[in-house]
Amino acid sequence: IEDLKSIIMLSDLNDSMLEKMFKLTKKTNYSSGEYIFKEGDYAESLYSVIEGKVGLELQKNTSTLVMINTITRGYSLGFSALVDTEQKTYASHAKALTDTKLLKWNGEDLRKLFHKDYEMGYLLMKRIAKIAKKRLQVRNAQFLEIYR
């Protein structure tokens, strides 16, 4: 539960809600240089970093990847696993930049939980929307900097 309390995405959840999340939580490890997922892969899982660094990359062309963000302790990635769309795929590559420990949740299991506990689902998705907005602002600033 203490690991869950360190995750920004979960900061609005009360202890009862965190207990429900804990039951669905798995820990997973990745070695430096290992891909967690790639752009276009089926978005099955949501992740949060508890140790290490993860780089989010976009494919510029067939031979070039561009680092667009670095995710560190307390931050999350793989939000596409919670968005119910026809093409449920990840929007970027996620690569461990160091040996990394992650918390992992199956997106379908979370959607079922949120269907039972609407308040919890609302609070988590509200936090994810804020995080996504901030990342989009950073990405936009990077994009504008390229074309100055």
XYZ file of N, CA and C in Angstrom:
444
model
N 0.827 -1.194 0.000
C 0.000 0.000 0.000
C 0.874 1.262 0.000
N 2.013 1.199 0.679
C 2.895 2.378 0.716
C 3.387 2.737 -0.686
N 3.697 1.713 -1.506
C 4.089 1.987 -2.894
C 2.953 2.703 -3.631
N 1.725 2.270 -3.407
C 0.583 2.894 -4.079
C 0.429 4.356 -3.656
N 0.683 4.652 -2.392
C 0.553 6.028 -1.896
C 1.590 6.960 -2.514
N 2.665 6.398 -3.054
C 3.705 7.229 -3.672
C 3.402 7.555 -5.131
N 2.323 6.994 -5.678
C 1.963 7.190 -7.087
C 1.045 8.400 -7.236
N 1.481 9.393 -7.975
C 0.733 10.639 -8.142
C -0.658 10.380 -8.709
N -0.762 9.483 -9.665
C -2.037 9.167 -10.292
C -3.076 8.687 -9.269
N -2.613 8.100 -8.167
C -3.509 7.531 -7.162
C -3.713 8.442 -5.961
N -3.175 9.657 -6.006
C -3.142 10.524 -4.827
C -4.513 10.973 -4.338
N -5.536 10.921 -5.173
C -6.880 11.324 -4.737
C -7.674 10.177 -4.120
N -7.123 8.960 -4.142
C -7.855 7.796 -3.643
C -7.687 7.643 -2.133
N -8.773 7.232 -1.465
C -8.693 6.992 -0.028
C -8.146 5.582 0.235
N -7.930 5.247 1.505
C -7.322 3.961 1.858
C -8.142 2.770 1.391
N -9.452 2.878 1.463
C -10.323 1.791 1.007
C -10.148 1.549 -0.499
N -10.060 2.633 -1.247
C -9.854 2.538 -2.697
C -8.475 1.975 -3.007
N -7.470 2.405 -2.251
C -6.112 1.886 -2.460
C -6.047 0.388 -2.177
N -6.811 -0.086 -1.198
C -6.873 -1.523 -0.914
C -7.409 -2.280 -2.134
N -8.418 -1.736 -2.777
C -8.982 -2.361 -3.979
C -7.941 -2.385 -5.103
N -7.200 -1.290 -5.250
C -6.151 -1.234 -6.272
C -5.042 -2.234 -5.962
N -4.707 -2.341 -4.676
C -3.632 -3.237 -4.253
C -3.907 -4.674 -4.684
N -5.164 -5.092 -4.607
C -5.539 -6.467 -4.973
C -5.282 -6.755 -6.455
N -5.241 -5.706 -7.267
C -5.023 -5.873 -8.708
C -3.592 -5.563 -9.136
N -2.750 -5.171 -8.177
C -1.402 -4.684 -8.469
C -0.392 -5.818 -8.566
N 0.422 -5.742 -9.601
C 1.556 -6.661 -9.758
C 2.817 -5.819 -9.838
N 3.924 -6.370 -9.376
C 5.217 -5.707 -9.535
C 5.957 -6.381 -10.673
N 6.652 -5.594 -11.443
C 7.407 -6.125 -12.568
C 8.711 -5.344 -12.702
N 9.729 -6.008 -13.218
C 11.057 -5.408 -13.370
C 11.471 -5.419 -14.834
N 12.181 -4.364 -15.220
C 12.744 -4.277 -16.569
C 14.206 -3.863 -16.451
N 15.025 -4.433 -17.283
C 16.443 -4.080 -17.321
C 16.645 -2.861 -18.200
N 17.696 -2.121 -17.927
C 18.032 -0.951 -18.725
C 18.102 -1.332 -20.205
N 17.415 -0.560 -21.051
C 17.403 -0.813 -22.484
C 16.248 -1.682 -22.952
N 15.535 -2.292 -22.038
C 14.429 -3.190 -22.387
C 13.152 -2.381 -22.633
N 12.401 -2.773 -23.664
C 11.133 -2.107 -23.959
C 10.015 -2.701 -23.116
N 9.209 -1.823 -22.543
C 8.040 -2.215 -21.759
C 6.881 -2.433 -22.724
N 6.739 -1.517 -23.663
C 5.793 -1.674 -24.768
C 6.264 -0.792 -25.910
N 5.688 -1.042 -27.077
C 6.040 -0.256 -28.261
C 4.784 0.388 -28.838
N 5.000 1.512 -29.502
C 3.913 2.218 -30.169
C 3.177 1.246 -31.088
N 1.854 1.231 -30.987
C 1.043 0.362 -31.820
C 0.736 -0.988 -31.185
N 1.453 -1.373 -30.123
C 1.131 -2.614 -29.401
C -0.250 -2.490 -28.770
N -0.924 -3.619 -28.602
C -2.200 -3.633 -27.890
C -1.986 -3.115 -26.471
N -2.774 -2.137 -26.059
C -2.615 -1.495 -24.751
C -3.346 -2.301 -23.681
N -2.620 -3.223 -23.092
C -3.204 -4.123 -22.101
C -3.033 -3.629 -20.677
N -1.910 -2.962 -20.379
C -1.582 -2.644 -18.992
C -1.245 -1.185 -18.770
N -1.536 -0.743 -17.558
C -1.170 0.566 -17.037
C -0.011 0.345 -16.074
N 0.957 1.262 -16.044
C 2.157 1.099 -15.224
C 2.432 2.364 -14.418
N 3.106 2.180 -13.282
C 3.643 3.298 -12.500
C 5.045 2.941 -12.058
N 5.930 3.916 -12.116
C 7.332 3.702 -11.760
C 7.499 3.808 -10.243
N 8.107 2.786 -9.642
C 8.455 2.870 -8.219
C 9.965 2.952 -8.026
N 10.709 2.635 -9.077
C 12.166 2.787 -9.030
C 12.696 2.794 -10.459
N 13.591 3.732 -10.774
C 14.193 3.792 -12.097
C 13.611 4.886 -12.967
N 13.913 4.792 -14.266
C 13.457 5.781 -15.245
C 12.986 5.075 -16.509
N 11.918 5.596 -17.087
C 11.375 5.084 -18.341
C 11.319 6.235 -19.334
N 11.798 6.002 -20.542
C 11.724 7.006 -21.593
C 10.564 6.711 -22.523
N 9.801 7.738 -22.853
C 8.748 7.611 -23.862
C 9.323 8.116 -25.172
N 9.213 7.300 -26.207
C 9.798 7.611 -27.512
C 8.739 7.539 -28.603
N 8.915 8.369 -29.609
C 8.091 8.315 -30.814
C 8.969 7.977 -32.000
N 8.387 7.251 -32.939
C 9.084 6.867 -34.165
C 9.016 8.040 -35.138
N 10.158 8.683 -35.383
C 10.216 9.806 -36.328
C 10.162 9.294 -37.756
N 10.940 8.266 -38.042
C 10.926 7.581 -39.334
C 11.394 6.145 -39.085
N 11.611 5.390 -40.113
C 11.936 3.970 -39.924
C 13.215 3.721 -39.149
N 14.106 4.703 -39.105
C 15.378 4.474 -38.423
C 15.631 5.395 -37.222
N 14.679 6.284 -36.911
C 14.934 7.265 -35.859
C 13.810 7.294 -34.825
N 14.207 7.163 -33.556
C 13.284 7.342 -32.437
C 13.635 8.647 -31.736
N 12.625 9.363 -31.266
C 12.825 10.629 -30.578
C 12.270 10.502 -29.158
N 13.107 10.804 -28.149
C 12.678 10.778 -26.760
C 11.802 11.995 -26.495
N 10.573 11.778 -26.033
C 9.658 12.896 -25.811
C 9.395 13.161 -24.334
N 9.713 12.196 -23.478
C 9.448 12.381 -22.055
C 10.202 11.336 -21.258
N 10.501 11.649 -20.008
C 11.106 10.696 -19.092
C 10.177 10.545 -17.896
N 9.837 9.321 -17.566
C 8.919 9.021 -16.469
C 9.744 8.464 -15.310
N 9.595 9.076 -14.134
C 10.366 8.674 -12.961
C 9.431 8.262 -11.818
N 10.022 7.964 -10.679
C 9.280 7.483 -9.509
C 8.023 8.320 -9.238
N 6.926 7.608 -9.066
C 5.661 8.248 -8.735
C 4.791 8.568 -9.934
N 5.371 8.500 -11.130
C 4.614 8.837 -12.340
C 4.192 7.572 -13.085
N 3.236 7.732 -13.987
C 2.605 6.587 -14.638
C 2.684 6.675 -16.150
N 2.468 5.548 -16.785
C 2.486 5.456 -18.246
C 1.565 4.328 -18.693
N 1.187 4.371 -19.946
C 0.312 3.336 -20.489
C -1.163 3.631 -20.288
N -1.513 4.923 -20.243
C -2.898 5.312 -20.022
C -3.843 4.750 -21.073
N -3.326 4.418 -22.236
C -4.158 3.870 -23.314
C -4.871 2.593 -22.881
N -4.353 1.897 -21.874
C -4.983 0.670 -21.393
C -6.335 0.940 -20.729
N -6.582 2.187 -20.330
C -7.846 2.531 -19.687
C -8.835 3.205 -20.622
N -8.388 3.609 -21.781
C -9.252 4.317 -22.714
C -9.921 3.305 -23.628
N -11.225 3.288 -23.576
C -11.988 2.298 -24.339
C -12.214 2.811 -25.764
N -11.314 2.432 -26.663
C -11.429 2.830 -28.063
C -11.351 1.584 -28.938
N -11.710 1.738 -30.196
C -11.632 0.604 -31.117
C -10.197 0.151 -31.307
N -9.288 1.092 -31.437
C -7.872 0.763 -31.599
C -7.164 1.029 -30.278
N -7.242 0.092 -29.373
C -6.638 0.257 -28.051
C -5.158 -0.074 -28.160
N -4.383 0.932 -28.581
C -2.946 0.741 -28.763
C -2.182 1.836 -28.032
N -0.942 1.524 -27.683
C -0.080 2.513 -27.045
C 0.323 3.560 -28.072
N 0.442 4.817 -27.619
C 0.732 5.940 -28.510
C 2.223 6.218 -28.649
N 3.060 5.513 -27.887
C 4.511 5.715 -27.964
C 5.214 4.436 -27.530
N 6.520 4.427 -27.674
C 7.350 3.356 -27.122
C 7.651 3.724 -25.669
N 7.796 2.729 -24.806
C 8.247 2.947 -23.429
C 9.450 2.039 -23.202
N 10.583 2.658 -22.881
C 11.844 1.932 -22.751
C 12.467 2.226 -21.387
N 12.886 1.170 -20.691
C 13.579 1.351 -19.416
C 14.933 2.001 -19.694
N 15.166 3.159 -19.094
C 16.436 3.862 -19.267
C 17.460 3.420 -18.226
N 16.951 2.844 -17.144
C 17.773 2.264 -16.083
C 17.080 0.963 -15.685
N 17.694 0.166 -14.833
C 16.957 -0.948 -14.259
C 15.760 -0.335 -13.541
N 14.588 -0.868 -13.817
C 13.347 -0.212 -13.406
C 12.382 -1.196 -12.760
N 11.737 -0.734 -11.689
C 10.671 -1.498 -11.031
C 9.366 -0.748 -11.249
N 8.368 -1.481 -11.703
C 7.072 -0.881 -12.011
C 5.956 -1.592 -11.262
N 4.903 -0.845 -10.968
C 3.638 -1.440 -10.577
C 2.839 -1.570 -11.865
N 2.070 -2.634 -11.965
C 1.364 -2.931 -13.217
C -0.070 -3.336 -12.908
N -0.996 -2.807 -13.717
C -2.399 -3.163 -13.597
C -2.950 -3.532 -14.970
N -3.754 -4.555 -15.020
C -4.445 -4.931 -16.247
C -5.595 -3.937 -16.464
N -5.634 -3.339 -17.640
C -6.641 -2.324 -17.948
C -8.059 -2.835 -17.839
N -8.312 -4.038 -18.304
C -9.667 -4.606 -18.243
C -10.100 -4.811 -16.798
N -9.188 -5.279 -15.949
C -9.511 -5.449 -14.526
C -9.843 -4.109 -13.877
N -9.088 -3.066 -14.235
C -9.375 -1.738 -13.692
C -10.723 -1.212 -14.167
N -11.049 -1.405 -15.427
C -12.344 -0.947 -15.936
C -13.491 -1.643 -15.199
N -13.343 -2.928 -14.918
C -14.373 -3.652 -14.155
C -14.500 -3.085 -12.743
N -13.368 -2.797 -12.114
C -13.377 -2.210 -10.774
C -14.059 -0.847 -10.796
N -13.747 -0.022 -11.777
C -14.322 1.316 -11.857
C -15.815 1.267 -12.173
N -16.251 0.221 -12.845
C -17.685 0.056 -13.104
C -18.424 -0.205 -11.790
N -17.763 -0.902 -10.877
C -18.358 -1.177 -9.556
C -18.235 0.012 -8.615
N -17.161 0.767 -8.741
C -16.898 1.909 -7.861
C -16.701 3.141 -8.736
N -17.823 3.781 -9.083
C -17.787 4.929 -9.989
C -16.973 6.087 -9.437
N -17.061 6.324 -8.126
C -16.311 7.429 -7.539
C -14.812 7.219 -7.724
N -14.367 6.015 -7.476
C -12.953 5.695 -7.637
C -12.521 5.891 -9.093
N -13.323 5.393 -10.004
C -13.025 5.541 -11.428
C -12.953 7.004 -11.833
N -13.890 7.795 -11.324
C -13.902 9.220 -11.639
C -12.641 9.903 -11.117
N -12.284 9.631 -9.859
C -11.122 10.278 -9.256
C -9.830 9.924 -9.998
N -9.703 8.649 -10.374
C -8.492 8.235 -11.079
C -8.441 8.838 -12.486
N -9.545 8.790 -13.203
C -9.549 9.325 -14.562
C -9.379 10.851 -14.562
N -9.889 11.521 -13.537
C -9.681 12.972 -13.402
C -8.191 13.271 -13.259
N -7.501 12.490 -12.439
C -6.060 12.686 -12.238
C -5.306 12.371 -13.528
N -5.695 11.299 -14.222
C -5.034 10.930 -15.476
C -5.222 12.038 -16.518
N -6.413 12.637 -16.563
C -6.663 13.727 -17.511
C -5.727 14.908 -17.241
N -5.482 15.237 -15.971
C -4.562 16.327 -15.633
C -3.139 15.997 -16.081
N -2.724 14.757 -15.836
C -1.380 14.328 -16.232
C -1.240 14.362 -17.753
N -2.255 13.845 -18.451
C -2.215 13.822 -19.920
C -2.162 15.241 -20.481
N -2.916 16.155 -19.887
C -2.900 17.548 -20.347
C -1.505 18.147 -20.181
N -0.896 17.904 -19.031
C 0.440 18.458 -18.784
C 1.452 17.882 -19.779
N 1.370 16.583 -20.046
C 2.294 15.975 -21.006
C 2.079 16.529 -22.407
N 0.835 16.792 -22.761
C 0.544 17.365 -24.071
C 1.109 18.780 -24.169
N 1.035 19.540 -23.092
C 1.610 20.882 -23.084
C 3.130 20.823 -23.273
N 3.769 19.879 -22.604
C 5.216 19.713 -22.751
C 5.548 19.318 -24.177
N 4.803 18.390 -24.731
C 5.037 17.938 -26.103
C 4.838 19.088 -27.090
N 3.810 19.890 -26.874
C 3.570 21.040 -27.749
C 4.728 22.029 -27.681
N 5.228 22.273 -26.473
C 6.365 23.187 -26.313
C 7.595 22.641 -27.035
N 7.825 21.335 -26.934
C 8.955 20.725 -27.638
C 8.785 20.882 -29.145
N 7.596 20.651 -29.620
C 7.298 20.761 -31.043
C 7.554 22.182 -31.532
N 7.069 23.172 -30.781
C 7.268 24.564 -31.174
C 8.735 24.947 -31.155
N 9.499 24.408 -30.207
C 10.925 24.694 -30.112
C 11.676 24.183 -31.351
N 11.256 23.057 -31.861
C 11.878 22.481 -33.059
C 11.727 23.410 -34.251
N 10.584 24.078 -34.354
C 10.292 24.895 -35.532
C 10.530 26.377 -35.318
N 11.329 26.730 -34.325
C 11.683 28.164 -34.125
C 12.761 28.563 -35.080
